[in-house]
Amino acid sequence: MVDGGVGVVFNASRGRRVLIVKKLVPGGAAERSGAVEVGHQIIAVGDTDVTQCTLEEVAGFLRGPAGSTVELTFLETRAVKLEMERCVEVPNGGSATPGINWKNEHSDFVVESVDEDVEGFGGVPKAGDRLVCVDGEGIGELEDEEVLAMIVGDKDSSVDLEFARGVAKHSVSLTRQPLAVNPSTGHVHLNAAAATPSAAPGPANGPPPS
């Protein structure tokens, strides 16, 4: 039995629990489907919710016998830029935050809630929004403490925050293509030349709950 894959390379978020499409293998099932794009977030493989799974776990779900099919569900996002006022004082710190509460102790900087009476130019973030930039600087390669230090500042000062907000989700069924091993490097790669183009987008499911 030959192992197969679907031709997607993912980039794990800082907390390793948000997996974003980084690259599509040319000629792979995902690229041929036309339904998977760089920047999409994978949220389910078949009936399995993978929003709390690691990259290694999801890679295991995606592999299977070449020629078999697998259904993937993706979340499409759009950029939301907000100017937030640092209005919630930090205890014993002499500084303030924008009053945003993060899920999972801020490991992925996904919004859980916003304190009452917090305001921002352009609105406030919604539950599920994922922080991607602070004052124009991407946070993907930064440590948690570095990001928090950028968010905190003088009371009543402002900070520009950019979020990725889920706007729609869709499913696509892909046929796994044979995987091959490079004899010189030992790396596993997709043998797209041996693939049969078979992929069908699933129905759109509308906007996610907020």
PDB file of C-alpha atoms in Angstrom:
ATOM      1  CA  MET A   1       0.000   0.000   0.000  1.00  0.00           C
ATOM      2  CA  VAL A   2       1.396   3.373  -1.048  1.00  0.00           C
ATOM      3  CA  ASP A   3       0.918   6.380   1.231  1.00  0.00           C
ATOM      4  CA  GLY A   4      -0.692   9.437  -0.285  1.00  0.00           C
ATOM      5  CA  GLY A   5      -1.058  13.152   0.431  1.00  0.00           C
ATOM      6  CA  VAL A   6      -3.013  16.125  -0.896  1.00  0.00           C
ATOM      7  CA  GLY A   7      -0.226  18.596  -1.680  1.00  0.00           C
ATOM      8  CA  VAL A   8      -0.614  21.217   1.044  1.00  0.00           C
ATOM      9  CA  VAL A   9       2.186  22.746   3.129  1.00  0.00           C
ATOM     10  CA  PHE A  10       0.988  24.333   6.370  1.00  0.00           C
ATOM     11  CA  ASN A  11       2.548  26.976   8.575  1.00  0.00           C
ATOM     12  CA  ALA A  12       1.910  26.486  12.295  1.00  0.00           C
ATOM     13  CA  SER A  13       1.045  29.557  14.338  1.00  0.00           C
ATOM     14  CA  ARG A  14       3.022  30.666  17.337  1.00  0.00           C
ATOM     15  CA  GLY A  15       1.042  28.361  19.627  1.00  0.00           C
ATOM     16  CA  ARG A  16       1.192  25.553  17.014  1.00  0.00           C
ATOM     17  CA  ARG A  17      -2.604  25.196  17.130  1.00  0.00           C
ATOM     18  CA  VAL A  18      -3.608  27.404  14.205  1.00  0.00           C
ATOM     19  CA  LEU A  19      -2.540  25.894  10.879  1.00  0.00           C
ATOM     20  CA  ILE A  20      -2.495  28.174   7.841  1.00  0.00           C
ATOM     21  CA  VAL A  21      -1.923  27.083   4.234  1.00  0.00           C
ATOM     22  CA  LYS A  22       1.588  28.243   3.371  1.00  0.00           C
ATOM     23  CA  LYS A  23       2.064  26.624  -0.029  1.00  0.00           C
ATOM     24  CA  LEU A  24       0.288  24.395  -2.548  1.00  0.00           C
ATOM     25  CA  VAL A  25       2.360  21.751  -4.306  1.00  0.00           C
ATOM     26  CA  PRO A  26       2.198  22.373  -8.079  1.00  0.00           C
ATOM     27  CA  GLY A  27       0.016  19.733  -9.697  1.00  0.00           C
ATOM     28  CA  GLY A  28      -1.216  18.504  -6.327  1.00  0.00           C
ATOM     29  CA  ALA A  29      -4.822  17.684  -5.546  1.00  0.00           C
ATOM     30  CA  ALA A  30      -5.306  20.842  -3.478  1.00  0.00           C
ATOM     31  CA  GLU A  31      -4.020  23.126  -6.243  1.00  0.00           C
ATOM     32  CA  ARG A  32      -6.041  21.345  -8.907  1.00  0.00           C
ATOM     33  CA  SER A  33      -9.218  21.700  -6.884  1.00  0.00           C
ATOM     34  CA  GLY A  34      -9.110  25.494  -7.103  1.00  0.00           C
ATOM     35  CA  ALA A  35     -10.791  25.552  -3.667  1.00  0.00           C
ATOM     36  CA  VAL A  36      -7.690  25.801  -1.463  1.00  0.00           C
ATOM     37  CA  GLU A  37      -5.677  29.011  -1.269  1.00  0.00           C
ATOM     38  CA  VAL A  38      -2.638  30.251   0.613  1.00  0.00           C
ATOM     39  CA  GLY A  39      -3.845  31.891   3.822  1.00  0.00           C
ATOM     40  CA  HIS A  40      -6.775  29.541   4.424  1.00  0.00           C
ATOM     41  CA  GLN A  41      -6.913  27.977   7.895  1.00  0.00           C
ATOM     42  CA  ILE A  42      -7.664  24.262   8.133  1.00  0.00           C
ATOM     43  CA  ILE A  43     -10.302  23.574  10.796  1.00  0.00           C
ATOM     44  CA  ALA A  44     -11.417  19.982  10.126  1.00  0.00           C
ATOM     45  CA  VAL A  45     -10.294  16.766   8.451  1.00  0.00           C
ATOM     46  CA  GLY A  46     -13.342  14.632   7.785  1.00  0.00           C
ATOM     47  CA  ASP A  47     -15.420  14.778  10.954  1.00  0.00           C
ATOM     48  CA  THR A  48     -12.407  15.608  13.136  1.00  0.00           C
ATOM     49  CA  ASP A  49     -12.064  19.158  14.479  1.00  0.00           C
ATOM     50  CA  VAL A  50      -8.361  20.033  14.169  1.00  0.00           C
ATOM     51  CA  THR A  51      -8.419  23.556  15.605  1.00  0.00           C
ATOM     52  CA  GLN A  52      -6.570  22.306  18.694  1.00  0.00           C
ATOM     53  CA  CYS A  53      -4.292  19.831  16.900  1.00  0.00           C
ATOM     54  CA  THR A  54      -0.584  20.198  16.222  1.00  0.00           C
ATOM     55  CA  LEU A  55       0.975  20.261  12.773  1.00  0.00           C
ATOM     56  CA  GLU A  56       2.193  16.702  13.222  1.00  0.00           C
ATOM     57  CA  GLU A  57      -1.276  15.468  14.199  1.00  0.00           C
ATOM     58  CA  VAL A  58      -2.927  17.103  11.190  1.00  0.00           C
ATOM     59  CA  ALA A  59      -0.245  15.738   8.858  1.00  0.00           C
ATOM     60  CA  GLY A  60      -1.118  12.270  10.132  1.00  0.00           C
ATOM     61  CA  PHE A  61      -4.823  12.828   9.410  1.00  0.00           C
ATOM     62  CA  LEU A  62      -4.067  14.015   5.876  1.00  0.00           C
ATOM     63  CA  ARG A  63      -2.007  10.984   4.924  1.00  0.00           C
ATOM     64  CA  GLY A  64      -3.672   7.785   3.817  1.00  0.00           C
ATOM     65  CA  PRO A  65      -3.695   5.242   1.007  1.00  0.00           C
ATOM     66  CA  ALA A  66      -2.989   6.799  -2.396  1.00  0.00           C
ATOM     67  CA  GLY A  67      -6.227   7.008  -4.351  1.00  0.00           C
ATOM     68  CA  SER A  68      -8.423   7.370  -1.270  1.00  0.00           C
ATOM     69  CA  THR A  69     -10.358  10.586  -0.631  1.00  0.00           C
ATOM     70  CA  VAL A  70     -10.368  12.940   2.337  1.00  0.00           C
ATOM     71  CA  GLU A  71     -12.629  15.912   3.073  1.00  0.00           C
ATOM     72  CA  LEU A  72     -10.987  19.074   4.394  1.00  0.00           C
ATOM     73  CA  THR A  73     -12.756  22.114   5.832  1.00  0.00           C
ATOM     74  CA  PHE A  74     -11.098  25.511   5.644  1.00  0.00           C
ATOM     75  CA  LEU A  75     -11.789  28.892   7.203  1.00  0.00           C
ATOM     76  CA  GLU A  76     -11.360  31.922   4.968  1.00  0.00           C
ATOM     77  CA  THR A  77     -10.256  35.114   6.704  1.00  0.00           C
ATOM     78  CA  ARG A  78      -9.994  38.810   6.000  1.00  0.00           C
ATOM     79  CA  ALA A  79      -7.743  41.430   7.588  1.00  0.00           C
ATOM     80  CA  VAL A  80      -9.322  43.715  10.198  1.00  0.00           C
ATOM     81  CA  LYS A  81      -7.263  46.743  11.282  1.00  0.00           C
ATOM     82  CA  LEU A  82      -8.224  48.552  14.470  1.00  0.00           C
ATOM     83  CA  GLU A  83      -6.738  51.418  16.440  1.00  0.00           C
ATOM     84  CA  MET A  84      -7.246  50.555  20.114  1.00  0.00           C
ATOM     85  CA  GLU A  85      -6.876  52.796  23.142  1.00  0.00           C
ATOM     86  CA  ARG A  86      -4.859  51.450  26.055  1.00  0.00           C
ATOM     87  CA  CYS A  87      -7.508  52.093  28.672  1.00  0.00           C
ATOM     88  CA  VAL A  88      -7.287  49.177  31.126  1.00  0.00           C
ATOM     89  CA  GLU A  89      -4.569  49.757  33.686  1.00  0.00           C
ATOM     90  CA  VAL A  90      -2.128  46.975  34.511  1.00  0.00           C
ATOM     91  CA  PRO A  91      -1.955  46.334  38.291  1.00  0.00           C
ATOM     92  CA  ASN A  92       1.219  47.786  39.794  1.00  0.00           C
ATOM     93  CA  GLY A  93       2.581  48.453  36.357  1.00  0.00           C
ATOM     94  CA  GLY A  94       1.877  52.096  35.647  1.00  0.00           C
ATOM     95  CA  SER A  95       0.804  51.125  32.122  1.00  0.00           C
ATOM     96  CA  ALA A  96      -2.338  49.912  30.350  1.00  0.00           C
ATOM     97  CA  THR A  97      -3.679  47.439  27.793  1.00  0.00           C
ATOM     98  CA  PRO A  98      -6.511  47.675  25.219  1.00  0.00           C
ATOM     99  CA  GLY A  99      -8.644  45.380  27.412  1.00  0.00           C
ATOM    100  CA  ILE A 100      -8.514  42.291  25.216  1.00  0.00           C
ATOM    101  CA  ASN A 101      -8.732  38.824  26.797  1.00  0.00           C
ATOM    102  CA  TRP A 102      -7.006  35.991  24.926  1.00  0.00           C
ATOM    103  CA  LYS A 103      -7.911  32.314  24.631  1.00  0.00           C
ATOM    104  CA  ASN A 104      -5.561  29.628  25.980  1.00  0.00           C
ATOM    105  CA  GLU A 105      -3.475  32.142  27.918  1.00  0.00           C
ATOM    106  CA  HIS A 106      -2.611  34.086  24.735  1.00  0.00           C
ATOM    107  CA  SER A 107      -0.559  31.247  23.161  1.00  0.00           C
ATOM    108  CA  ASP A 108      -2.110  31.959  19.754  1.00  0.00           C
ATOM    109  CA  PHE A 109      -3.371  35.473  20.540  1.00  0.00           C
ATOM    110  CA  VAL A 110      -6.929  34.562  19.573  1.00  0.00           C
ATOM    111  CA  VAL A 111      -9.529  36.874  21.102  1.00  0.00           C
ATOM    112  CA  GLU A 112     -11.798  35.365  23.742  1.00  0.00           C
ATOM    113  CA  SER A 113     -13.555  38.560  24.829  1.00  0.00           C
ATOM    114  CA  VAL A 114     -13.160  42.320  25.188  1.00  0.00           C
ATOM    115  CA  ASP A 115     -13.711  44.215  28.447  1.00  0.00           C
ATOM    116  CA  GLU A 116     -16.818  46.356  28.758  1.00  0.00           C
ATOM    117  CA  ASP A 117     -16.589  49.999  27.725  1.00  0.00           C
ATOM    118  CA  VAL A 118     -13.513  49.319  25.589  1.00  0.00           C
ATOM    119  CA  GLU A 119     -13.539  51.319  22.368  1.00  0.00           C
ATOM    120  CA  GLY A 120     -11.461  51.373  19.246  1.00  0.00           C
ATOM    121  CA  PHE A 121     -11.299  53.392  16.048  1.00  0.00           C
ATOM    122  CA  GLY A 122     -13.126  51.183  13.565  1.00  0.00           C
ATOM    123  CA  GLY A 123     -14.683  48.997  16.246  1.00  0.00           C
ATOM    124  CA  VAL A 124     -13.376  46.339  18.604  1.00  0.00           C
ATOM    125  CA  PRO A 125     -12.163  42.802  17.899  1.00  0.00           C
ATOM    126  CA  LYS A 126     -14.615  39.907  17.991  1.00  0.00           C
ATOM    127  CA  ALA A 127     -14.259  36.545  19.698  1.00  0.00           C
ATOM    128  CA  GLY A 128     -12.235  34.284  17.417  1.00  0.00           C
ATOM    129  CA  ASP A 129     -10.224  37.087  15.780  1.00  0.00           C
ATOM    130  CA  ARG A 130      -6.525  36.146  15.570  1.00  0.00           C
ATOM    131  CA  LEU A 131      -3.879  38.828  16.119  1.00  0.00           C
ATOM    132  CA  VAL A 132      -1.329  38.989  13.300  1.00  0.00           C
ATOM    133  CA  CYS A 133       0.310  42.453  13.569  1.00  0.00           C
ATOM    134  CA  VAL A 134       0.992  45.084  16.241  1.00  0.00           C
ATOM    135  CA  ASP A 135       1.810  48.574  14.979  1.00  0.00           C
ATOM    136  CA  GLY A 136       2.507  47.119  11.547  1.00  0.00           C
ATOM    137  CA  GLU A 137       4.906  44.408  12.760  1.00  0.00           C
ATOM    138  CA  GLY A 138       4.016  40.754  12.237  1.00  0.00           C
ATOM    139  CA  ILE A 139       4.063  38.664  15.411  1.00  0.00           C
ATOM    140  CA  GLY A 140       4.607  35.247  13.841  1.00  0.00           C
ATOM    141  CA  GLU A 141       8.263  34.955  14.878  1.00  0.00           C
ATOM    142  CA  LEU A 142       7.990  36.741  18.232  1.00  0.00           C
ATOM    143  CA  GLU A 143       7.853  35.273  21.717  1.00  0.00           C
ATOM    144  CA  ASP A 144       4.716  35.770  23.821  1.00  0.00           C
ATOM    145  CA  GLU A 145       6.483  38.224  26.120  1.00  0.00           C
ATOM    146  CA  GLU A 146       7.624  40.330  23.165  1.00  0.00           C
ATOM    147  CA  VAL A 147       4.075  40.560  21.783  1.00  0.00           C
ATOM    148  CA  LEU A 148       2.615  41.452  25.168  1.00  0.00           C
ATOM    149  CA  ALA A 149       5.263  44.158  25.607  1.00  0.00           C
ATOM    150  CA  MET A 150       4.199  45.682  22.279  1.00  0.00           C
ATOM    151  CA  ILE A 151       0.520  45.681  23.234  1.00  0.00           C
ATOM    152  CA  VAL A 152       1.036  47.267  26.679  1.00  0.00           C
ATOM    153  CA  GLY A 153       1.897  50.968  26.851  1.00  0.00           C
ATOM    154  CA  ASP A 154       1.166  54.300  28.457  1.00  0.00           C
ATOM    155  CA  LYS A 155      -2.364  54.868  29.707  1.00  0.00           C
ATOM    156  CA  ASP A 156      -4.637  56.435  27.060  1.00  0.00           C
ATOM    157  CA  SER A 157      -2.082  55.920  24.294  1.00  0.00           C
ATOM    158  CA  SER A 158      -3.147  54.011  21.181  1.00  0.00           C
ATOM    159  CA  VAL A 159      -1.911  50.871  19.449  1.00  0.00           C
ATOM    160  CA  ASP A 160      -2.658  49.637  15.934  1.00  0.00           C
ATOM    161  CA  LEU A 161      -3.726  45.985  15.890  1.00  0.00           C
ATOM    162  CA  GLU A 162      -4.393  43.829  12.835  1.00  0.00           C
ATOM    163  CA  PHE A 163      -6.490  40.683  13.127  1.00  0.00           C
ATOM    164  CA  ALA A 164      -7.420  37.807  10.834  1.00  0.00           C
ATOM    165  CA  ARG A 165     -11.198  37.403  11.066  1.00  0.00           C
ATOM    166  CA  GLY A 166     -13.033  34.317   9.833  1.00  0.00           C
ATOM    167  CA  VAL A 167     -15.663  35.239   7.253  1.00  0.00           C
ATOM    168  CA  ALA A 168     -16.686  31.928   5.662  1.00  0.00           C
ATOM    169  CA  LYS A 169     -15.857  28.235   5.682  1.00  0.00           C
ATOM    170  CA  HIS A 170     -15.987  25.642   2.946  1.00  0.00           C
ATOM    171  CA  SER A 171     -15.225  21.970   2.436  1.00  0.00           C
ATOM    172  CA  VAL A 172     -13.417  20.199  -0.375  1.00  0.00           C
ATOM    173  CA  SER A 173     -12.940  16.470  -1.088  1.00  0.00           C
ATOM    174  CA  LEU A 174      -9.457  15.620  -2.352  1.00  0.00           C
ATOM    175  CA  THR A 175      -7.987  12.418  -3.718  1.00  0.00           C
ATOM    176  CA  ARG A 176      -4.704  11.517  -2.071  1.00  0.00           C
ATOM    177  CA  GLN A 177      -1.759  11.306  -4.458  1.00  0.00           C
ATOM    178  CA  PRO A 178       1.212   8.962  -4.070  1.00  0.00           C
ATOM    179  CA  LEU A 179       4.077  10.070  -1.850  1.00  0.00           C
ATOM    180  CA  ALA A 180       7.646   9.284  -2.851  1.00  0.00           C
ATOM    181  CA  VAL A 181      10.963   9.350  -0.998  1.00  0.00           C
ATOM    182  CA  ASN A 182      13.960  11.196  -2.432  1.00  0.00           C
ATOM    183  CA  PRO A 183      16.732   8.565  -2.246  1.00  0.00           C
ATOM    184  CA  SER A 184      19.486  11.156  -1.828  1.00  0.00           C
ATOM    185  CA  THR A 185      17.889  13.211   0.949  1.00  0.00           C
ATOM    186  CA  GLY A 186      15.332  10.852   2.462  1.00  0.00           C
ATOM    187  CA  HIS A 187      12.687  13.599   2.237  1.00  0.00           C
ATOM    188  CA  VAL A 188       9.114  12.621   1.476  1.00  0.00           C
ATOM    189  CA  HIS A 189       7.464  14.510  -1.380  1.00  0.00           C
ATOM    190  CA  LEU A 190       4.287  14.354  -3.421  1.00  0.00           C
ATOM    191  CA  ASN A 191       4.471  12.454  -6.686  1.00  0.00           C
ATOM    192  CA  ALA A 192       2.059  14.772  -8.481  1.00  0.00           C
ATOM    193  CA  ALA A 193       2.899  13.267 -11.863  1.00  0.00           C
ATOM    194  CA  ALA A 194       1.278  10.009 -10.766  1.00  0.00           C
ATOM    195  CA  ALA A 195      -1.932  11.705  -9.669  1.00  0.00           C
ATOM    196  CA  THR A 196      -5.363  11.656 -11.192  1.00  0.00           C
ATOM    197  CA  PRO A 197      -7.065  15.066 -10.977  1.00  0.00           C
ATOM    198  CA  SER A 198      -9.988  14.459  -8.673  1.00  0.00           C
ATOM    199  CA  ALA A 199     -11.308  17.126  -6.369  1.00  0.00           C
ATOM    200  CA  ALA A 200     -14.750  18.522  -5.769  1.00  0.00           C
ATOM    201  CA  PRO A 201     -15.494  21.603  -3.675  1.00  0.00           C
ATOM    202  CA  GLY A 202     -18.116  21.107  -1.021  1.00  0.00           C
ATOM    203  CA  PRO A 203     -20.950  23.493  -0.229  1.00  0.00           C
ATOM    204  CA  ALA A 204     -20.284  26.803   1.458  1.00  0.00           C
ATOM    205  CA  ASN A 205     -21.372  26.841   5.071  1.00  0.00           C
ATOM    206  CA  GLY A 206     -21.734  30.591   5.557  1.00  0.00           C
ATOM    207  CA  PRO A 207     -20.036  32.798   8.161  1.00  0.00           C
ATOM    208  CA  PRO A 208     -18.750  31.200  11.371  1.00  0.00           C
ATOM    209  CA  PRO A 209     -20.359  32.032  14.706  1.00  0.00           C
ATOM    210  CA  SER A 210     -18.926  35.130  16.399  1.00  0.00           C
TER     211      SER A 210
END
